Tab-separated table of C-alpha atoms in Angstrom:
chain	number	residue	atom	x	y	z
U	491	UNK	CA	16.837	-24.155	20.689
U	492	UNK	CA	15.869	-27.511	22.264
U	493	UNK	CA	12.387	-28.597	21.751
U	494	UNK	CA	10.668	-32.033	21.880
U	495	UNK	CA	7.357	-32.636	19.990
U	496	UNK	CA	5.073	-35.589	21.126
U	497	UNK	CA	2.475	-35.391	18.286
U	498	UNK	CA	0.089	-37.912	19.585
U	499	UNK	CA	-1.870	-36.779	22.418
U	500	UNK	CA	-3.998	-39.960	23.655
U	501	UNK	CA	-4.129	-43.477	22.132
U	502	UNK	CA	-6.285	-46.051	23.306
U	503	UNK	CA	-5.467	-49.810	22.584
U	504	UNK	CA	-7.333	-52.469	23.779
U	505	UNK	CA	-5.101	-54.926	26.200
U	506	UNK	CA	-2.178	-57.567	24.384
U	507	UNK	CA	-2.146	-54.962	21.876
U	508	UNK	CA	1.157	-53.355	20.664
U	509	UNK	CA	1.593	-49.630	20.676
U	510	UNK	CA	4.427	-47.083	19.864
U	511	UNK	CA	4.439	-43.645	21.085
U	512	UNK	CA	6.635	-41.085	18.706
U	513	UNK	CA	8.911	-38.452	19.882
U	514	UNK	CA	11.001	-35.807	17.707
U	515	UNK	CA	13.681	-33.624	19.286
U	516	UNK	CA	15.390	-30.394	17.626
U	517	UNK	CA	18.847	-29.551	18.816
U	518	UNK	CA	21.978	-28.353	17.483
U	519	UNK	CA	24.315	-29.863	19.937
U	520	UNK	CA	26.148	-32.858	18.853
U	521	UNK	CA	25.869	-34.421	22.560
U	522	UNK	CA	22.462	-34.242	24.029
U	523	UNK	CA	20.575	-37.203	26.416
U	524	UNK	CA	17.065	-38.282	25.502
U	525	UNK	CA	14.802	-39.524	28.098
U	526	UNK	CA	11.736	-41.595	28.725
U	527	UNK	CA	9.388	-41.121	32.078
U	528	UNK	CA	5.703	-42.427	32.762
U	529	UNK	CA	3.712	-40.520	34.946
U	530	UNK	CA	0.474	-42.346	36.428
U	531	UNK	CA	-2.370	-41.332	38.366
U	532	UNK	CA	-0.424	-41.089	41.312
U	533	UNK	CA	1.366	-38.239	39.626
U	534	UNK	CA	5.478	-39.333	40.324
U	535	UNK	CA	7.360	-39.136	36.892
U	536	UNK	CA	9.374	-42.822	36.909
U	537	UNK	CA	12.125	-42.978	34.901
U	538	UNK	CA	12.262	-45.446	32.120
U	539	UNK	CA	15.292	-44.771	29.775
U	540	UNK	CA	18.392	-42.410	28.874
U	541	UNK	CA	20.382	-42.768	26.029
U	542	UNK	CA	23.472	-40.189	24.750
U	543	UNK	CA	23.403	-39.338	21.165
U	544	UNK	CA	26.531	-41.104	20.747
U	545	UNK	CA	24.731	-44.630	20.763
U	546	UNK	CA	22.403	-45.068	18.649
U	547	UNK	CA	21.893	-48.825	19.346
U	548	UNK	CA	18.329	-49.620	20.073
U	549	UNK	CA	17.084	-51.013	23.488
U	550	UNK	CA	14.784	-54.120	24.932
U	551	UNK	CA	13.562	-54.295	28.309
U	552	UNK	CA	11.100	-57.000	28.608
U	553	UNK	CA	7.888	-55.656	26.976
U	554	UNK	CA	9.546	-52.081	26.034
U	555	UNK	CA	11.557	-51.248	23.587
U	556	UNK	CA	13.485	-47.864	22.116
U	557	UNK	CA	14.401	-46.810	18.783
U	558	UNK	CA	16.233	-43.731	18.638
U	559	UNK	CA	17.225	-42.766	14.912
U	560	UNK	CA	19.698	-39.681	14.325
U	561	UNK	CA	18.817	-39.376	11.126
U	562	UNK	CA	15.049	-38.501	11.834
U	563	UNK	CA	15.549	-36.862	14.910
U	564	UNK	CA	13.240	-39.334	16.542
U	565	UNK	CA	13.176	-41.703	19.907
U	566	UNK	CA	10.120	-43.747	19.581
U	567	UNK	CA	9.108	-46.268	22.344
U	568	UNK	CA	7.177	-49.441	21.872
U	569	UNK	CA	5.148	-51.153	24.734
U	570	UNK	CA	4.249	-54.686	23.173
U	571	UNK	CA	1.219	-56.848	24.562
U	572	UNK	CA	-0.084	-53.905	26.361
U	573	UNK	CA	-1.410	-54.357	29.872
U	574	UNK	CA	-4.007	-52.266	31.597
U	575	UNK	CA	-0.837	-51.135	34.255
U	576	UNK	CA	0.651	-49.411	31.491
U	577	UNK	CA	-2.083	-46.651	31.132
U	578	UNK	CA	-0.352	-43.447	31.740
U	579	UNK	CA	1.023	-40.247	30.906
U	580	UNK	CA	4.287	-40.878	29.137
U	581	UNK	CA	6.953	-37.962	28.973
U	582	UNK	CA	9.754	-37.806	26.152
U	583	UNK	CA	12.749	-35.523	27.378
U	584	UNK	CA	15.615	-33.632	25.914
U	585	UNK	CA	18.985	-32.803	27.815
U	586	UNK	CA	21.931	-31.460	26.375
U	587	UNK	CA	25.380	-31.066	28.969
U	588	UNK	CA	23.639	-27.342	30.495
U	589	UNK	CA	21.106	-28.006	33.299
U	590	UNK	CA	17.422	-28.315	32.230
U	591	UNK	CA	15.701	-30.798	30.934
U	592	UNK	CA	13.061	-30.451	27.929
U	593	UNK	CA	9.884	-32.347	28.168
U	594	UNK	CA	6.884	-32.844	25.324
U	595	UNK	CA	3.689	-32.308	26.103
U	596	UNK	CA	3.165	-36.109	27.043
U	597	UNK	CA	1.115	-38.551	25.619
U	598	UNK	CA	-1.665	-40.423	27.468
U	599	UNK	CA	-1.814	-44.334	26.896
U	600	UNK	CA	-5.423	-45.949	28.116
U	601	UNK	CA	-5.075	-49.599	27.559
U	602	UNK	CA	-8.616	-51.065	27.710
U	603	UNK	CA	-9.191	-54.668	29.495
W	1137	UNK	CA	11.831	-44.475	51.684
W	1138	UNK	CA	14.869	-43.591	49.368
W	1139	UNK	CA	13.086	-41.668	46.876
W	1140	UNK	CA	12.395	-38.043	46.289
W	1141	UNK	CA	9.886	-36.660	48.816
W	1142	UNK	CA	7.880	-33.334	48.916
W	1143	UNK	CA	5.387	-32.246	51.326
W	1144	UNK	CA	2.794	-31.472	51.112
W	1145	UNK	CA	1.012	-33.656	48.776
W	1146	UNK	CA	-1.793	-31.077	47.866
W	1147	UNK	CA	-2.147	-27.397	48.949
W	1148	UNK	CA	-5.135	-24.871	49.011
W	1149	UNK	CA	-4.064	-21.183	49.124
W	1150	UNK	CA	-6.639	-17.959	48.758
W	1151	UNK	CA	-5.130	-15.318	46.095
W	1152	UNK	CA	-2.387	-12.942	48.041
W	1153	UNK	CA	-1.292	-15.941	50.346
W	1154	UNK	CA	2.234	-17.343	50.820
W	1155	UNK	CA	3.122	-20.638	50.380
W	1156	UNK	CA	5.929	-22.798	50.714
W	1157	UNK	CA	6.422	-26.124	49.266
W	1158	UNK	CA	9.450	-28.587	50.204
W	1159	UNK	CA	11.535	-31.483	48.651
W	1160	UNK	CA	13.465	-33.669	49.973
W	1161	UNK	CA	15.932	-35.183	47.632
W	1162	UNK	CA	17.702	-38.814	47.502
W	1163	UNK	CA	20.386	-38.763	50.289
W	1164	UNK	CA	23.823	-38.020	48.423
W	1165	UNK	CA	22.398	-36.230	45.766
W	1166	UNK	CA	23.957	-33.295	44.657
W	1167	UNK	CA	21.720	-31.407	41.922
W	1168	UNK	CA	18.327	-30.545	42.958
W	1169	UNK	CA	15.548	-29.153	40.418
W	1170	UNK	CA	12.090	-27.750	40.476
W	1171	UNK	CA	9.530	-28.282	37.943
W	1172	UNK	CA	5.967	-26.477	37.440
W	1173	UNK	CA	3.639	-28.384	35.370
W	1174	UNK	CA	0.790	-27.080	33.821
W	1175	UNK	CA	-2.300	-29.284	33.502
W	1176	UNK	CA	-2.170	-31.040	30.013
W	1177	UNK	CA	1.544	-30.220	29.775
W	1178	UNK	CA	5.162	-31.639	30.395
W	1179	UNK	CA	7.029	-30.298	33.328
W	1180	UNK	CA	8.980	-26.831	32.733
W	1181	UNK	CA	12.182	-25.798	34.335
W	1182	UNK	CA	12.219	-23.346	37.415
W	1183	UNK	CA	15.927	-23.757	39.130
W	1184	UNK	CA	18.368	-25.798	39.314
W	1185	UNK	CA	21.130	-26.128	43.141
W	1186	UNK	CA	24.221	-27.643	43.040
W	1187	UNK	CA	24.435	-28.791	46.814
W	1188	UNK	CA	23.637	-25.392	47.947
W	1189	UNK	CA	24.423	-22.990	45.550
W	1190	UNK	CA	21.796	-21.730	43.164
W	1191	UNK	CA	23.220	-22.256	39.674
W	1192	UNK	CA	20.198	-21.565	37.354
W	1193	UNK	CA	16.767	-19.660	38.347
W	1194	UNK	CA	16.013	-18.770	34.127
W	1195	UNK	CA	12.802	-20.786	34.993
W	1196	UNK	CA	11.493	-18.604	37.978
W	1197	UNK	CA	8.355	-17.028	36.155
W	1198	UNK	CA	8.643	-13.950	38.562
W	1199	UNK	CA	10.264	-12.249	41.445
W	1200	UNK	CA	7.703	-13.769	43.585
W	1201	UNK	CA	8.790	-17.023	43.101
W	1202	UNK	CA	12.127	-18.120	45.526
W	1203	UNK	CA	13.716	-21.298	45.676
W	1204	UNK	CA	16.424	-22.289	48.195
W	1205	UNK	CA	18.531	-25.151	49.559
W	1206	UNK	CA	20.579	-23.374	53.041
W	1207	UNK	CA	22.305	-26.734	53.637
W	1208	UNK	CA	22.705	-28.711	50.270
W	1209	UNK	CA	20.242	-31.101	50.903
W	1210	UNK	CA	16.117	-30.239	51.516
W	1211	UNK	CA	15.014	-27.514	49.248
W	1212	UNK	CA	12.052	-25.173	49.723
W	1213	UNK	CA	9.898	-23.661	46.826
W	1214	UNK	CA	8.536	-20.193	47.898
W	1215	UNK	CA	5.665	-18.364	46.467
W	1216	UNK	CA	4.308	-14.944	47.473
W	1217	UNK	CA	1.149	-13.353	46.889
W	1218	UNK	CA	-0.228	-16.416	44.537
W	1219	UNK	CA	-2.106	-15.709	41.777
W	1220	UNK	CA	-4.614	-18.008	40.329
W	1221	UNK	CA	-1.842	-18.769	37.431
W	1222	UNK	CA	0.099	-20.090	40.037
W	1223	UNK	CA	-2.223	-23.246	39.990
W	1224	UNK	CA	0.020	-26.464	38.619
W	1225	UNK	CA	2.031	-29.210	40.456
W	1226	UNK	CA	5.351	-28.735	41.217
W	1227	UNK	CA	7.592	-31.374	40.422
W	1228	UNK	CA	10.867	-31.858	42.283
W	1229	UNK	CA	13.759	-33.766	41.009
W	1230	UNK	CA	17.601	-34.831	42.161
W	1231	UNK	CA	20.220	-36.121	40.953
W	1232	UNK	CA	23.457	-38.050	41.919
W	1233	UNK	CA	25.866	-35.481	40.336
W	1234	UNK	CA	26.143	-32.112	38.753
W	1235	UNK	CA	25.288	-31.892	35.497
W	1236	UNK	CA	21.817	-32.588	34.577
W	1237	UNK	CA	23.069	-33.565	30.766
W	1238	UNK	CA	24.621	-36.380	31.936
W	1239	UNK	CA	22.718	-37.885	34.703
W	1240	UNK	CA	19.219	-39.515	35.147
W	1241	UNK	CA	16.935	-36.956	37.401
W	1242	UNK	CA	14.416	-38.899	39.662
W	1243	UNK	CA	11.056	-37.325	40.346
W	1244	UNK	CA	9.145	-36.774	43.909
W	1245	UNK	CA	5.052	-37.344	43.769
W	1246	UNK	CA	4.824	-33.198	43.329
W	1247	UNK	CA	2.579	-30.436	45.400
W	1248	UNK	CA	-0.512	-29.651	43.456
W	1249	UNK	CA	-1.316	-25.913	44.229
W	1250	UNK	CA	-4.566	-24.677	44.244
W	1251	UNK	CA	-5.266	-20.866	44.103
W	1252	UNK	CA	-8.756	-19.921	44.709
């Protein structure tokens, strides 16, 4: 079975903060894609990150960053020096090589000016 | 606009009615997926095309739900006789190739339904 498990349902940091957001996956196939999306107000999931199972190297991209860890089952996502933009609904996702995606149950982000 | 579309943005339906919700995907994308998501919750599967041909429908919570894509490209979301449970947006999503494992989908803005 493929489940992911966003524990934290809403944090609130105040702006220039740092902030990660956890996500654990269960799966039992050896090649599976993790993925990252924000959803704002508006309501459009954007896509922020995919990574294979095979590559476990973390990931920068200006003030985001990814750890994904086999060994805990976990793909956690730091947002450092928060900024009021980044307040949002942020999805992690599961996909192994069938056709559906898995999504948590999201965790809202409120960065406070 | 080369993103995912879907029209409309917001629909209103009185129990029993029909609706019919469509997506446009990114031109040259060949998977195309729907979504229903709860308030409070992640998107859940519905069905999955490959160009035209319906590959997965596991998702579909009943037979009054219908999903189809004549020409490999737009897709339409049909529901009959909504219920109030029917109430979520419904999130459509493409991709450039056909397996979903493998490559990133990208998201329209969604169709919140409303049943009254």
């Amino acid at each position: 079975a493929q489940k992911v498990t966003q524990a934290q349902t809403e944090i609130s940091v105040v702006e220039k903060e740092d902030v990660t957001l956890d996500c654990v996956y269960e799966t039992r196939d050896t090649t599976y894609y993790l993925f990252w999306y924000k959803q704002p107000p508006s309501g459009e999931l954007v896509f922020l990150i995919r990574r294979n199972s095979f590559d476990e190297q973390n990931e920068i991209s200006g003030r985001y960053s990814w750890n994904f860890q086999k060994s805990t089952s976990s793909f956690n996502f730091t947002i450092t020096a928060s900024q009021v933009v980044d307040s949002a609904v942020y999805f992690c996702a599961l996909a192994n090589t069938g056709n559906q995606f898995y999504f948590g149950t999201g965790t809202s982000l409120t960065v406070i000016p | 606009g080369a993103g995912v579309s879907q029209s409309p943005r917001y629909k209103v339906a009185k129990r029993g009615q029909d609706v019919a919700l469509r997506c446009d995907p990114i031109s040259g994308h060949v998977s195309l997926f729907w979504y229903q998501q709860a308030l409070g919750q992640g998107p859940e599967f519905l069905t999955y095309f490959q160009n035209e041909a319906q590959l997965d429908k596991s998702g579909l919570p009943s037979d009054r739900f219908f999903a189809e894509r004549p020409e490999g490209s737009v897709s339409t979301l049909k529901i009959q006789r909504t219920q109030q449970e029917d109430s979520a947006v419904y999130l459509c999503a493409s991709s450039l190739a056909g397996t979903s494992g493998t490559d990133t989908q990208y998201f329209g803005p969604g169709t919140r339904l409303t049943v009254l």
